[in-house]
mmCIF file of C-alpha atoms and ligand atoms in Angstrom:
data_model
loop_
_atom_site.group_PDB
_atom_site.id
_atom_site.type_symbol
_atom_site.label_atom_id
_atom_site.label_comp_id
_atom_site.label_asym_id
_atom_site.label_seq_id
_atom_site.Cartn_x
_atom_site.Cartn_y
_atom_site.Cartn_z
ATOM 1 C CA MET A 408 -36.499 61.787 74.502
ATOM 2 C CA VAL A 409 -36.043 58.954 72.015
ATOM 3 C CA ASN A 410 -38.722 56.476 71.025
ATOM 4 C CA GLY A 411 -40.787 57.576 73.988
ATOM 5 C CA LEU A 412 -38.038 56.384 76.329
ATOM 6 C CA THR A 413 -37.995 59.068 78.942
ATOM 7 C CA SER A 414 -36.264 56.689 81.336
ATOM 8 C CA ALA A 415 -32.762 57.467 80.231
ATOM 9 C CA SER A 416 -31.746 60.734 81.709
ATOM 10 C CA ARG A 417 -28.112 61.122 80.804
ATOM 11 C CA THR A 418 -25.152 59.563 79.069
ATOM 12 C CA TRP A 419 -21.948 58.725 80.922
ATOM 13 C CA SER A 420 -18.821 59.229 78.913
ATOM 14 C CA HIS A 421 -15.121 59.705 79.540
ATOM 15 C CA HIS A 422 -15.036 62.713 77.374
ATOM 16 C CA PRO A 423 -16.884 65.906 78.148
ATOM 17 C CA PRO A 424 -19.685 66.690 78.078
ATOM 18 C CA ALA A 425 -20.152 64.024 80.741
ATOM 19 C CA PHE A 426 -23.915 64.410 80.841
ATOM 20 C CA VAL A 427 -25.996 64.809 77.726
ATOM 21 C CA ARG A 428 -29.580 63.979 76.914
ATOM 22 C CA PRO A 429 -29.842 60.429 75.591
ATOM 23 C CA ASP A 430 -30.403 60.650 71.893
ATOM 24 C CA THR A 431 -29.698 56.988 71.199
ATOM 25 C CA SER A 432 -29.858 57.395 67.428
ATOM 26 C CA ALA A 433 -27.124 60.021 67.666
ATOM 27 C CA LEU A 434 -25.169 57.617 69.872
ATOM 28 C CA TRP A 435 -25.509 54.937 67.227
ATOM 29 C CA TYR A 436 -24.084 57.261 64.583
ATOM 30 C CA LEU A 437 -21.264 58.526 66.784
ATOM 31 C CA SER A 438 -20.342 55.022 67.910
ATOM 32 C CA ARG A 439 -20.180 53.742 64.359
ATOM 33 C CA MET A 440 -17.973 56.674 63.411
ATOM 34 C CA SER A 441 -15.647 56.389 66.400
ATOM 35 C CA SER A 442 -15.857 52.658 67.161
ATOM 36 C CA ARG A 443 -16.814 53.507 70.720
ATOM 37 C CA LYS A 444 -19.153 50.897 72.148
ATOM 38 C CA ARG A 445 -22.638 51.844 73.299
ATOM 39 C CA ILE A 446 -23.762 50.398 76.600
ATOM 40 C CA ALA A 447 -27.215 50.672 78.151
ATOM 41 C CA VAL A 448 -27.041 50.606 81.948
ATOM 42 C CA ILE A 449 -30.089 49.374 83.861
ATOM 43 C CA ALA A 450 -29.162 49.300 87.547
ATOM 44 C CA GLY A 451 -32.646 48.207 88.671
ATOM 45 C CA ASP A 452 -33.556 47.730 92.315
ATOM 46 C CA GLY A 453 -32.029 47.202 95.746
ATOM 47 C CA ILE A 454 -28.310 46.566 95.755
ATOM 48 C CA GLY A 455 -28.384 46.617 91.943
ATOM 49 C CA LYS A 456 -28.185 50.409 92.124
ATOM 50 C CA GLU A 457 -25.260 50.372 94.536
ATOM 51 C CA VAL A 458 -23.130 47.758 92.786
ATOM 52 C CA ILE A 459 -23.733 49.063 89.273
ATOM 53 C CA ALA A 460 -22.611 52.546 90.336
ATOM 54 C CA GLN A 461 -19.285 50.931 91.286
ATOM 55 C CA ALA A 462 -19.087 48.913 88.059
ATOM 56 C CA VAL A 463 -19.587 52.133 86.092
ATOM 57 C CA ARG A 464 -16.925 53.874 88.137
ATOM 58 C CA VAL A 465 -14.423 51.099 87.376
ATOM 59 C CA ILE A 466 -15.251 51.010 83.645
ATOM 60 C CA GLN A 467 -14.542 54.724 83.548
ATOM 61 C CA SER A 468 -11.362 54.419 85.577
ATOM 62 C CA VAL A 469 -9.720 52.152 82.960
ATOM 63 C CA GLY A 470 -10.636 54.544 80.158
ATOM 64 C CA ALA A 471 -12.636 51.996 78.164
ATOM 65 C CA PRO A 472 -13.900 53.638 74.961
ATOM 66 C CA VAL A 473 -17.608 53.324 75.757
ATOM 67 C CA ASP A 474 -20.660 55.522 76.008
ATOM 68 C CA LEU A 475 -22.893 54.572 78.928
ATOM 69 C CA THR A 476 -26.573 55.449 78.882
ATOM 70 C CA PRO A 477 -28.553 54.877 82.089
ATOM 71 C CA PHE A 478 -32.197 53.758 82.115
ATOM 72 C CA ASP A 479 -34.443 53.875 85.164
ATOM 73 C CA TRP A 480 -36.400 50.670 84.528
ATOM 74 C CA GLY A 481 -37.196 49.039 87.832
ATOM 75 C CA ALA A 482 -39.508 49.170 90.831
ATOM 76 C CA ASP A 483 -39.377 52.966 91.320
ATOM 77 C CA ARG A 484 -40.411 53.596 87.727
ATOM 78 C CA TYR A 485 -43.094 50.911 87.912
ATOM 79 C CA LEU A 486 -44.549 52.370 91.093
ATOM 80 C CA ALA A 487 -44.442 55.875 89.614
ATOM 81 C CA ASP A 488 -46.136 55.244 86.256
ATOM 82 C CA LYS A 489 -46.778 51.465 85.948
ATOM 83 C CA THR A 490 -44.134 51.133 83.234
ATOM 84 C CA THR A 491 -42.106 47.937 83.305
ATOM 85 C CA VAL A 492 -40.630 48.132 79.812
ATOM 86 C CA PRO A 493 -41.489 51.145 77.655
ATOM 87 C CA PRO A 494 -43.044 50.424 74.257
ATOM 88 C CA ASP A 495 -40.345 49.434 71.776
ATOM 89 C CA GLY A 496 -37.925 49.040 74.734
ATOM 90 C CA PHE A 497 -36.340 45.736 73.725
ATOM 91 C CA SER A 498 -36.041 46.607 70.039
ATOM 92 C CA MET A 499 -34.483 49.951 71.033
ATOM 93 C CA LEU A 500 -31.883 48.116 73.137
ATOM 94 C CA ALA A 501 -31.129 45.680 70.310
ATOM 95 C CA ARG A 502 -30.907 48.444 67.732
ATOM 96 C CA ASP A 503 -29.089 51.225 69.560
ATOM 97 C CA PHE A 504 -26.683 49.430 71.920
ATOM 98 C CA ASP A 505 -23.798 46.977 71.749
ATOM 99 C CA ALA A 506 -24.397 45.623 75.239
ATOM 100 C CA ILE A 507 -26.577 46.066 78.306
ATOM 101 C CA LEU A 508 -25.240 46.186 81.863
ATOM 102 C CA VAL A 509 -27.910 45.180 84.366
ATOM 103 C CA GLY A 510 -27.963 45.248 88.178
ATOM 104 C CA ALA A 511 -30.824 43.344 89.780
ATOM 105 C CA PHE A 512 -34.605 43.468 90.038
ATOM 106 C CA GLY A 513 -36.913 42.752 92.942
ATOM 107 C CA ASP A 514 -38.498 45.034 95.506
ATOM 108 C CA PRO A 515 -40.794 44.229 98.438
ATOM 109 C CA ARG A 516 -43.081 47.090 97.341
ATOM 110 C CA VAL A 517 -43.894 45.086 94.192
ATOM 111 C CA PRO A 518 -44.858 41.687 95.637
ATOM 112 C CA SER A 519 -45.998 40.347 92.259
ATOM 113 C CA ASN A 520 -42.476 40.935 90.937
ATOM 114 C CA ILE A 521 -44.093 41.734 87.609
ATOM 115 C CA HIS A 522 -41.526 44.382 86.671
ATOM 116 C CA ALA A 523 -38.636 41.995 87.339
ATOM 117 C CA ARG A 524 -40.217 39.287 85.208
ATOM 118 C CA GLU A 525 -41.071 41.605 82.354
ATOM 119 C CA ILE A 526 -37.697 43.328 82.280
ATOM 120 C CA LEU A 527 -35.305 40.460 82.978
ATOM 121 C CA LEU A 528 -37.093 37.470 81.480
ATOM 122 C CA GLY A 529 -38.380 39.749 78.712
ATOM 123 C CA MET A 530 -34.829 40.703 77.808
ATOM 124 C CA ARG A 531 -33.653 37.089 77.809
ATOM 125 C CA PHE A 532 -36.634 35.748 75.857
ATOM 126 C CA GLN A 533 -37.538 38.580 73.485
ATOM 127 C CA MET A 534 -33.932 39.432 72.622
ATOM 128 C CA ASP A 535 -33.309 35.673 72.358
ATOM 129 C CA LEU A 536 -30.242 35.753 74.635
ATOM 130 C CA TYR A 537 -30.035 31.999 74.653
ATOM 131 C CA ALA A 538 -26.638 31.422 76.249
ATOM 132 C CA ASN A 539 -26.113 32.294 79.886
ATOM 133 C CA VAL A 540 -22.384 32.158 80.550
ATOM 134 C CA ARG A 541 -21.257 31.984 84.157
ATOM 135 C CA PRO A 542 -17.512 31.885 84.789
ATOM 136 C CA VAL A 543 -16.525 30.242 88.056
ATOM 137 C CA ARG A 544 -13.032 31.314 89.149
ATOM 138 C CA LEU A 545 -11.542 31.134 92.601
ATOM 139 C CA MET A 546 -9.485 34.284 93.087
ATOM 140 C CA ASP A 547 -7.976 33.352 96.407
ATOM 141 C CA ALA A 548 -7.987 30.134 98.444
ATOM 142 C CA SER A 549 -9.380 32.050 101.442
ATOM 143 C CA LEU A 550 -12.677 32.595 99.585
ATOM 144 C CA CYS A 551 -13.428 28.896 99.087
ATOM 145 C CA PRO A 552 -15.288 26.945 101.768
ATOM 146 C CA LEU A 553 -13.562 23.722 100.637
ATOM 147 C CA LYS A 554 -10.360 22.622 102.301
ATOM 148 C CA GLY A 555 -7.111 22.560 100.364
ATOM 149 C CA VAL A 556 -8.396 23.953 97.056
ATOM 150 C CA GLU A 557 -5.996 26.266 95.267
ATOM 151 C CA PRO A 558 -7.258 29.032 92.944
ATOM 152 C CA ARG A 559 -6.157 27.206 89.787
ATOM 153 C CA GLY A 560 -8.289 24.234 90.894
ATOM 154 C CA ILE A 561 -11.524 26.174 90.330
ATOM 155 C CA ASP A 562 -11.587 27.654 86.854
ATOM 156 C CA PHE A 563 -14.598 26.539 84.868
ATOM 157 C CA ASP A 564 -17.595 27.934 82.991
ATOM 158 C CA VAL A 565 -21.228 26.939 83.155
ATOM 159 C CA ILE A 566 -23.167 27.474 79.926
ATOM 160 C CA ARG A 567 -26.857 27.552 80.836
ATOM 161 C CA GLU A 568 -29.667 27.408 78.268
ATOM 162 C CA ASN A 569 -31.539 30.636 78.857
ATOM 163 C CA THR A 570 -34.753 30.675 76.833
ATOM 164 C CA GLU A 571 -36.490 27.316 77.314
ATOM 165 C CA GLY A 572 -36.987 24.673 79.993
ATOM 166 C CA VAL A 573 -39.422 25.395 82.800
ATOM 167 C CA TYR A 574 -39.023 29.159 82.533
ATOM 168 C CA GLY A 575 -41.544 29.626 79.727
ATOM 169 C CA ASN A 576 -44.347 29.474 82.311
ATOM 170 C CA LEU A 577 -46.262 26.861 80.339
ATOM 171 C CA GLY A 578 -48.706 24.733 82.260
ATOM 172 C CA GLY A 579 -51.580 25.369 84.554
ATOM 173 C CA VAL A 580 -53.457 24.558 87.684
ATOM 174 C CA PHE A 581 -56.614 22.486 87.724
ATOM 175 C CA LYS A 582 -59.122 22.183 90.594
ATOM 176 C CA GLN A 583 -57.187 24.785 92.556
ATOM 177 C CA GLY A 584 -57.883 24.864 96.288
ATOM 178 C CA THR A 585 -59.405 21.394 96.358
ATOM 179 C CA PRO A 586 -57.843 18.151 97.573
ATOM 180 C CA ASP A 587 -57.707 17.080 93.906
ATOM 181 C CA GLU A 588 -55.656 20.061 92.780
ATOM 182 C CA ILE A 589 -53.269 19.394 89.890
ATOM 183 C CA ALA A 590 -50.357 21.672 88.946
ATOM 184 C CA ILE A 591 -48.502 21.094 85.700
ATOM 185 C CA GLN A 592 -45.253 22.892 84.822
ATOM 186 C CA GLU A 593 -44.032 22.081 81.338
ATOM 187 C CA ASP A 594 -40.346 21.642 80.530
ATOM 188 C CA VAL A 595 -39.818 22.842 76.969
ATOM 189 C CA ASN A 596 -36.823 21.534 75.018
ATOM 190 C CA THR A 597 -36.664 22.245 71.296
ATOM 191 C CA ARG A 598 -34.219 20.621 68.905
ATOM 192 C CA LYS A 599 -33.129 24.095 67.785
ATOM 193 C CA GLY A 600 -32.684 25.357 71.346
ATOM 194 C CA VAL A 601 -30.759 22.324 72.553
ATOM 195 C CA GLU A 602 -28.525 22.193 69.506
ATOM 196 C CA ARG A 603 -27.561 25.855 69.577
ATOM 197 C CA ILE A 604 -26.647 25.884 73.275
ATOM 198 C CA ILE A 605 -24.569 22.719 72.952
ATOM 199 C CA ARG A 606 -22.788 24.090 69.882
ATOM 200 C CA PHE A 607 -22.222 27.358 71.771
ATOM 201 C CA ALA A 608 -20.535 25.377 74.569
ATOM 202 C CA PHE A 609 -18.160 23.636 72.152
ATOM 203 C CA GLU A 610 -17.309 26.904 70.412
ATOM 204 C CA TYR A 611 -16.784 28.539 73.804
ATOM 205 C CA CYS A 612 -14.440 25.717 74.790
ATOM 206 C CA LEU A 613 -12.464 26.162 71.565
ATOM 207 C CA ASN A 614 -12.154 29.917 71.894
ATOM 208 C CA HIS A 615 -11.503 30.490 75.588
ATOM 209 C CA ARG A 616 -8.510 29.803 77.756
ATOM 210 C CA LYS A 617 -8.109 29.163 81.438
ATOM 211 C CA LEU A 618 -6.752 31.877 83.694
ATOM 212 C CA ASP A 619 -3.261 30.318 83.541
ATOM 213 C CA GLY A 620 -3.334 30.601 79.734
ATOM 214 C CA SER A 621 -3.758 26.885 79.024
ATOM 215 C CA PRO A 622 -6.449 25.900 76.518
ATOM 216 C CA ARG A 623 -9.828 24.612 77.542
ATOM 217 C CA GLY A 624 -10.460 21.089 76.277
ATOM 218 C CA ARG A 625 -13.494 19.414 77.811
ATOM 219 C CA VAL A 626 -17.254 19.895 77.547
ATOM 220 C CA LEU A 627 -19.442 18.099 80.067
ATOM 221 C CA MET A 628 -23.189 17.841 79.551
ATOM 222 C CA CYS A 629 -25.317 17.783 82.680
ATOM 223 C CA ASP A 630 -28.887 16.455 82.671
ATOM 224 C CA LYS A 631 -31.254 14.093 84.457
ATOM 225 C CA SER A 632 -31.923 11.838 81.500
ATOM 226 C CA ASN A 633 -32.457 8.781 83.672
ATOM 227 C CA ALA A 634 -35.621 10.359 85.110
ATOM 228 C CA MET A 635 -36.575 12.983 82.494
ATOM 229 C CA THR A 636 -36.256 10.567 79.620
ATOM 230 C CA HIS A 637 -37.926 12.523 76.810
ATOM 231 C CA ALA A 638 -36.062 15.800 77.270
ATOM 232 C CA GLY A 639 -32.908 14.037 78.408
ATOM 233 C CA GLY A 640 -32.999 11.780 75.361
ATOM 234 C CA LEU A 641 -33.019 14.800 73.067
ATOM 235 C CA TRP A 642 -30.097 16.393 74.931
ATOM 236 C CA GLN A 643 -28.169 13.107 74.801
ATOM 237 C CA ARG A 644 -28.673 12.604 71.057
ATOM 238 C CA VAL A 645 -27.845 16.188 70.155
ATOM 239 C CA PHE A 646 -24.791 16.258 72.410
ATOM 240 C CA LYS A 647 -23.351 13.181 70.654
ATOM 241 C CA GLU A 648 -24.058 14.637 67.209
ATOM 242 C CA VAL A 649 -22.549 18.038 67.914
ATOM 243 C CA ALA A 650 -19.556 16.527 69.759
ATOM 244 C CA ALA A 651 -18.673 14.591 66.586
ATOM 245 C CA GLU A 652 -18.007 17.954 64.898
ATOM 246 C CA TYR A 653 -15.368 18.764 67.534
ATOM 247 C CA PRO A 654 -13.133 15.661 67.659
ATOM 248 C CA LYS A 655 -10.357 17.457 69.538
ATOM 249 C CA ILE A 656 -12.597 18.349 72.468
ATOM 250 C CA GLU A 657 -13.037 15.737 75.176
ATOM 251 C CA THR A 658 -16.620 15.115 76.279
ATOM 252 C CA GLY A 659 -18.255 13.994 79.461
ATOM 253 C CA HIS A 660 -21.691 13.529 80.998
ATOM 254 C CA MET A 661 -23.043 13.697 84.543
ATOM 255 C CA TYR A 662 -26.477 13.531 86.045
ATOM 256 C CA VAL A 663 -27.216 16.762 87.877
ATOM 257 C CA ASP A 664 -27.373 15.130 91.300
ATOM 258 C CA ALA A 665 -23.961 13.505 90.869
ATOM 259 C CA LEU A 666 -22.547 16.749 89.518
ATOM 260 C CA CYS A 667 -23.709 18.670 92.610
ATOM 261 C CA MET A 668 -21.945 16.173 94.848
ATOM 262 C CA GLN A 669 -18.792 16.337 92.750
ATOM 263 C CA MET A 670 -18.853 20.118 92.881
ATOM 264 C CA VAL A 671 -18.613 20.176 96.664
ATOM 265 C CA CYS A 672 -16.286 17.165 96.958
ATOM 266 C CA ASP A 673 -13.765 17.969 94.250
ATOM 267 C CA PRO A 674 -14.536 20.633 91.620
ATOM 268 C CA ARG A 675 -11.045 20.551 90.102
ATOM 269 C CA GLY A 676 -11.878 18.516 86.999
ATOM 270 C CA PHE A 677 -14.580 20.822 85.623
ATOM 271 C CA ASP A 678 -13.879 22.834 82.470
ATOM 272 C CA VAL A 679 -16.976 23.753 80.398
ATOM 273 C CA ILE A 680 -20.368 22.520 81.639
ATOM 274 C CA VAL A 681 -23.461 22.812 79.444
ATOM 275 C CA THR A 682 -26.932 22.292 80.865
ATOM 276 C CA ASN A 683 -30.563 23.335 80.746
ATOM 277 C CA ASN A 684 -32.172 26.427 82.243
ATOM 278 C CA LEU A 685 -33.238 24.993 85.614
ATOM 279 C CA PHE A 686 -30.160 22.903 86.364
ATOM 280 C CA GLY A 687 -27.992 25.820 85.255
ATOM 281 C CA ASP A 688 -29.750 28.117 87.700
ATOM 282 C CA ILE A 689 -29.160 25.736 90.581
ATOM 283 C CA ILE A 690 -25.601 24.648 89.897
ATOM 284 C CA THR A 691 -24.380 28.188 89.275
ATOM 285 C CA ASP A 692 -25.514 29.316 92.731
ATOM 286 C CA LEU A 693 -23.728 26.285 94.127
ATOM 287 C CA ALA A 694 -20.683 27.182 92.058
ATOM 288 C CA ALA A 695 -20.852 30.786 93.305
ATOM 289 C CA GLY A 696 -20.430 29.364 96.794
ATOM 290 C CA LEU A 697 -17.081 27.917 95.707
ATOM 291 C CA GLN A 698 -15.751 31.309 94.654
ATOM 292 C CA GLY A 699 -16.720 33.395 97.667
ATOM 293 C CA GLY A 700 -20.498 33.672 97.486
ATOM 294 C CA LEU A 701 -23.091 35.430 95.386
ATOM 295 C CA GLY A 702 -21.305 38.751 95.733
ATOM 296 C CA MET A 703 -18.418 37.473 93.580
ATOM 297 C CA ALA A 704 -20.254 35.875 90.656
ATOM 298 C CA ALA A 705 -20.557 37.393 87.161
ATOM 299 C CA SER A 706 -22.635 36.383 84.166
ATOM 300 C CA GLY A 707 -23.381 37.208 80.551
ATOM 301 C CA ASN A 708 -26.539 36.524 78.559
ATOM 302 C CA LEU A 709 -25.378 36.127 74.996
ATOM 303 C CA HIS A 710 -26.542 35.578 71.465
ATOM 304 C CA PRO A 711 -23.511 35.746 69.184
ATOM 305 C CA GLY A 712 -23.795 38.679 66.805
ATOM 306 C CA LYS A 713 -26.564 40.365 68.772
ATOM 307 C CA THR A 714 -26.716 42.866 71.623
ATOM 308 C CA SER A 715 -25.932 40.900 74.780
ATOM 309 C CA MET A 716 -26.772 41.539 78.404
ATOM 310 C CA PHE A 717 -24.450 41.230 81.401
ATOM 311 C CA GLU A 718 -25.542 40.973 85.043
ATOM 312 C CA PRO A 719 -24.115 39.876 88.382
ATOM 313 C CA VAL A 720 -25.542 36.525 89.488
ATOM 314 C CA HIS A 721 -26.978 37.888 92.732
ATOM 315 C CA GLY A 722 -30.424 39.438 93.080
ATOM 316 C CA SER A 723 -31.539 42.736 94.587
ATOM 317 C CA ALA A 724 -31.005 41.483 98.176
ATOM 318 C CA PRO A 725 -33.560 43.869 99.742
ATOM 319 C CA THR A 726 -32.445 43.069 103.286
ATOM 320 C CA ILE A 727 -29.005 44.579 102.750
ATOM 321 C CA ALA A 728 -29.965 47.281 100.216
ATOM 322 C CA GLY A 729 -29.185 50.925 100.929
ATOM 323 C CA LYS A 730 -26.652 50.111 103.666
ATOM 324 C CA ASN A 731 -23.465 50.390 101.619
ATOM 325 C CA ILE A 732 -22.522 46.806 102.548
ATOM 326 C CA ALA A 733 -23.225 44.874 99.315
ATOM 327 C CA ASN A 734 -20.187 43.386 97.639
ATOM 328 C CA PRO A 735 -19.713 45.197 94.297
ATOM 329 C CA PHE A 736 -17.131 42.724 92.911
ATOM 330 C CA GLY A 737 -19.684 40.504 91.122
ATOM 331 C CA ALA A 738 -20.951 43.558 89.251
ATOM 332 C CA ILE A 739 -17.413 44.814 88.611
ATOM 333 C CA LEU A 740 -16.317 41.417 87.275
ATOM 334 C CA THR A 741 -19.464 41.400 85.147
ATOM 335 C CA ALA A 742 -18.362 44.725 83.672
ATOM 336 C CA ALA A 743 -14.939 43.213 82.936
ATOM 337 C CA MET A 744 -16.590 40.282 81.201
ATOM 338 C CA MET A 745 -18.696 42.672 79.127
ATOM 339 C CA LEU A 746 -15.680 44.719 78.053
ATOM 340 C CA ALA A 747 -13.805 41.551 77.022
ATOM 341 C CA HIS A 748 -16.863 40.438 75.043
ATOM 342 C CA LEU A 749 -16.906 43.808 73.266
ATOM 343 C CA GLY A 750 -13.257 43.416 72.240
ATOM 344 C CA MET A 751 -11.694 45.341 75.143
ATOM 345 C CA LYS A 752 -9.823 42.413 76.670
ATOM 346 C CA ALA A 753 -6.994 44.553 78.019
ATOM 347 C CA GLU A 754 -9.407 46.726 79.993
ATOM 348 C CA GLY A 755 -11.282 43.627 81.200
ATOM 349 C CA ASP A 756 -8.012 42.039 82.350
ATOM 350 C CA GLN A 757 -7.025 45.265 84.100
ATOM 351 C CA ILE A 758 -10.244 45.210 86.093
ATOM 352 C CA GLU A 759 -9.953 41.514 86.971
ATOM 353 C CA ARG A 760 -6.380 42.054 88.143
ATOM 354 C CA ALA A 761 -7.496 44.939 90.379
ATOM 355 C CA VAL A 762 -10.272 42.835 91.947
ATOM 356 C CA LEU A 763 -7.776 40.045 92.545
ATOM 357 C CA GLU A 764 -5.465 42.476 94.333
ATOM 358 C CA ALA A 765 -8.363 43.807 96.401
ATOM 359 C CA VAL A 766 -9.203 40.273 97.512
ATOM 360 C CA ARG A 767 -5.572 39.479 98.354
ATOM 361 C CA GLU A 768 -5.145 42.735 100.290
ATOM 362 C CA LYS A 769 -8.549 42.371 101.995
ATOM 363 C CA LYS A 770 -9.789 45.649 100.533
ATOM 364 C CA THR A 771 -13.267 44.147 100.467
ATOM 365 C CA THR A 772 -16.732 44.316 101.930
ATOM 366 C CA GLN A 773 -17.611 42.357 105.060
ATOM 367 C CA ASP A 774 -18.880 39.245 103.284
ATOM 368 C CA LEU A 775 -15.298 38.614 102.143
ATOM 369 C CA GLY A 776 -13.784 39.457 105.519
ATOM 370 C CA GLY A 777 -12.900 43.099 104.834
ATOM 371 C CA THR A 778 -14.092 46.325 106.430
ATOM 372 C CA LEU A 779 -14.874 48.507 103.405
ATOM 373 C CA GLY A 780 -18.286 49.676 102.270
ATOM 374 C CA THR A 781 -19.638 49.087 98.763
ATOM 375 C CA ALA A 782 -18.535 52.500 97.519
ATOM 376 C CA GLU A 783 -15.112 52.322 99.178
ATOM 377 C CA ALA A 784 -14.385 48.840 97.785
ATOM 378 C CA GLY A 785 -15.433 50.057 94.318
ATOM 379 C CA ALA A 786 -13.259 53.151 94.649
ATOM 380 C CA TRP A 787 -10.248 51.050 95.691
ATOM 381 C CA VAL A 788 -10.658 48.742 92.698
ATOM 382 C CA GLY A 789 -11.218 51.695 90.347
ATOM 383 C CA GLU A 790 -8.060 53.389 91.521
ATOM 384 C CA ARG A 791 -5.998 50.188 91.349
ATOM 385 C CA ALA A 792 -7.416 49.240 87.931
ATOM 386 C CA ALA A 793 -6.450 52.640 86.563
ATOM 387 C CA ARG A 794 -2.805 51.918 87.273
ATOM 388 C CA CYS A 795 -2.716 48.139 86.733
ATOM 389 C CA ASP A 796 0.245 47.304 84.528
ATOM 390 C CA MET A 797 -0.831 44.227 82.627
ATOM 391 C CA SER A 798 2.706 43.514 81.497
ATOM 392 C CA ALA A 799 3.854 43.093 85.117
HETATM 393 P P1 LIG B 1257 -33.805 38.210 94.394
HETATM 394 O O1 LIG B 1257 -35.141 37.618 94.705
HETATM 395 O O2 LIG B 1257 -33.866 39.521 93.693
HETATM 396 O O3 LIG B 1257 -32.879 37.221 93.735
HETATM 397 P P2 LIG B 1257 -32.825 37.625 97.067
HETATM 398 O O4 LIG B 1257 -32.571 38.459 98.290
HETATM 399 O O5 LIG B 1257 -33.789 36.519 97.160
HETATM 400 O O6 LIG B 1257 -33.128 38.589 95.824
HETATM 401 P P3 LIG B 1257 -30.131 37.563 96.422
HETATM 402 O O7 LIG B 1257 -30.273 38.982 96.150
HETATM 403 O O8 LIG B 1257 -29.474 36.795 95.370
HETATM 404 O O9 LIG B 1257 -31.495 36.905 96.658
HETATM 405 O O10 LIG B 1257 -29.348 37.414 97.782
HETATM 406 C C1 LIG B 1257 -29.524 36.412 98.746
HETATM 407 C C2 LIG B 1257 -28.645 36.803 99.923
HETATM 408 O O11 LIG B 1257 -27.266 36.692 99.550
HETATM 409 C C3 LIG B 1257 -28.826 38.248 100.328
HETATM 410 O O12 LIG B 1257 -29.859 38.437 101.246
HETATM 411 C C4 LIG B 1257 -27.465 38.602 100.885
HETATM 412 O O13 LIG B 1257 -27.375 38.192 102.217
HETATM 413 C C5 LIG B 1257 -26.511 37.777 100.055
HETATM 414 N N1 LIG B 1257 -25.983 38.563 98.927
HETATM 415 C C6 LIG B 1257 -26.400 38.564 97.644
HETATM 416 N N2 LIG B 1257 -25.687 39.406 96.912
HETATM 417 C C7 LIG B 1257 -24.780 39.958 97.721
HETATM 418 C C8 LIG B 1257 -23.744 40.925 97.558
HETATM 419 N N3 LIG B 1257 -23.494 41.499 96.363
HETATM 420 N N4 LIG B 1257 -23.019 41.255 98.629
HETATM 421 C C9 LIG B 1257 -23.221 40.702 99.816
HETATM 422 N N5 LIG B 1257 -24.179 39.790 100.054
HETATM 423 C C10 LIG B 1257 -24.966 39.412 99.022
#
């Protein structure tokens, strides 16, 4: 037991002993000595548990030099002892781990969803993971509901501000239950928050390439500044200022409503999109639809230089949980993204290549037209990833 965190019960590792008690301070020391990366795994609720088991299997199959420590934070733990996040939980994660791999939270037995809010939003806010990065890649034309779109036509990233906007729960209700009831939900936009996410988007554009190897070159800012003039005005001013520091990067702007229409009419021109917390939430679900649905979408919650958190875009999907039918590819691609972020690009590429092959060969769950279960699809990808020759 470390720091009162009884939730972690074992450490996954490629090298025996496979299961040891989680002494995270010892892990810190060993990782520093061996340059192995330390990953906290919080599978959570519902299909989170099923898909993260497959992501872990695939990470292990490519031999990534990582130590994986599971934590049982989620509905079961909350119902057992009312713990959402153990004392010192977030500082322990920041101190003792290089990254966190998360499944999903949400369980009908906890209608208030308090554990999900405290764990997930707590991680984003208290660990200040201000940049939510959501890659949108079409692996195979068959996955896209649009006609005539080739995979290379959908290859963009949405950079969503992750710590401000309407998610701070500021506001209140007045005269509740009367005909005069007033509900106010504040939209918080700080100069610091807007500037750092916009700068992150430009840096991301500079430092990331498209799947075909060509450089990224365009940052588009999405807002609703014609209606939300105060917040939008700040975003507009800051975007122009920061863009001036990156003269080689092309810039663009779209109102969120126009962007949604463009995304379903012709998404081929998008490259890097930066936007606020709420619009980012909405357009990334829309974008997930372009790449085969929620089961295919990956995301990272980043703060450069700090411990970052990676999670599939989908939620806990209680209606399909426990049936071995959830698509594990979003979680597996999330794991690949995490490994690349931690400097293991080759392993990340290996995993992405294996998922691509699974999609092409229809070794998938039913939502993608295949016949495999969650575990079988994960096993197929794990096996293929283990022998993916990246030079081929
Ligand atoms: P939460 O409130 O935790 O976000 P939810 O059920 O409202 O959960 P999602 O979990 O995102 O929302 O899922 C919505 C629906 O999308 C699910 O009911 C399911 O039909 C489908 N879905 C989501 N993820 C997957 C997946 N990995 N594989 C297959 N279908 C999925």
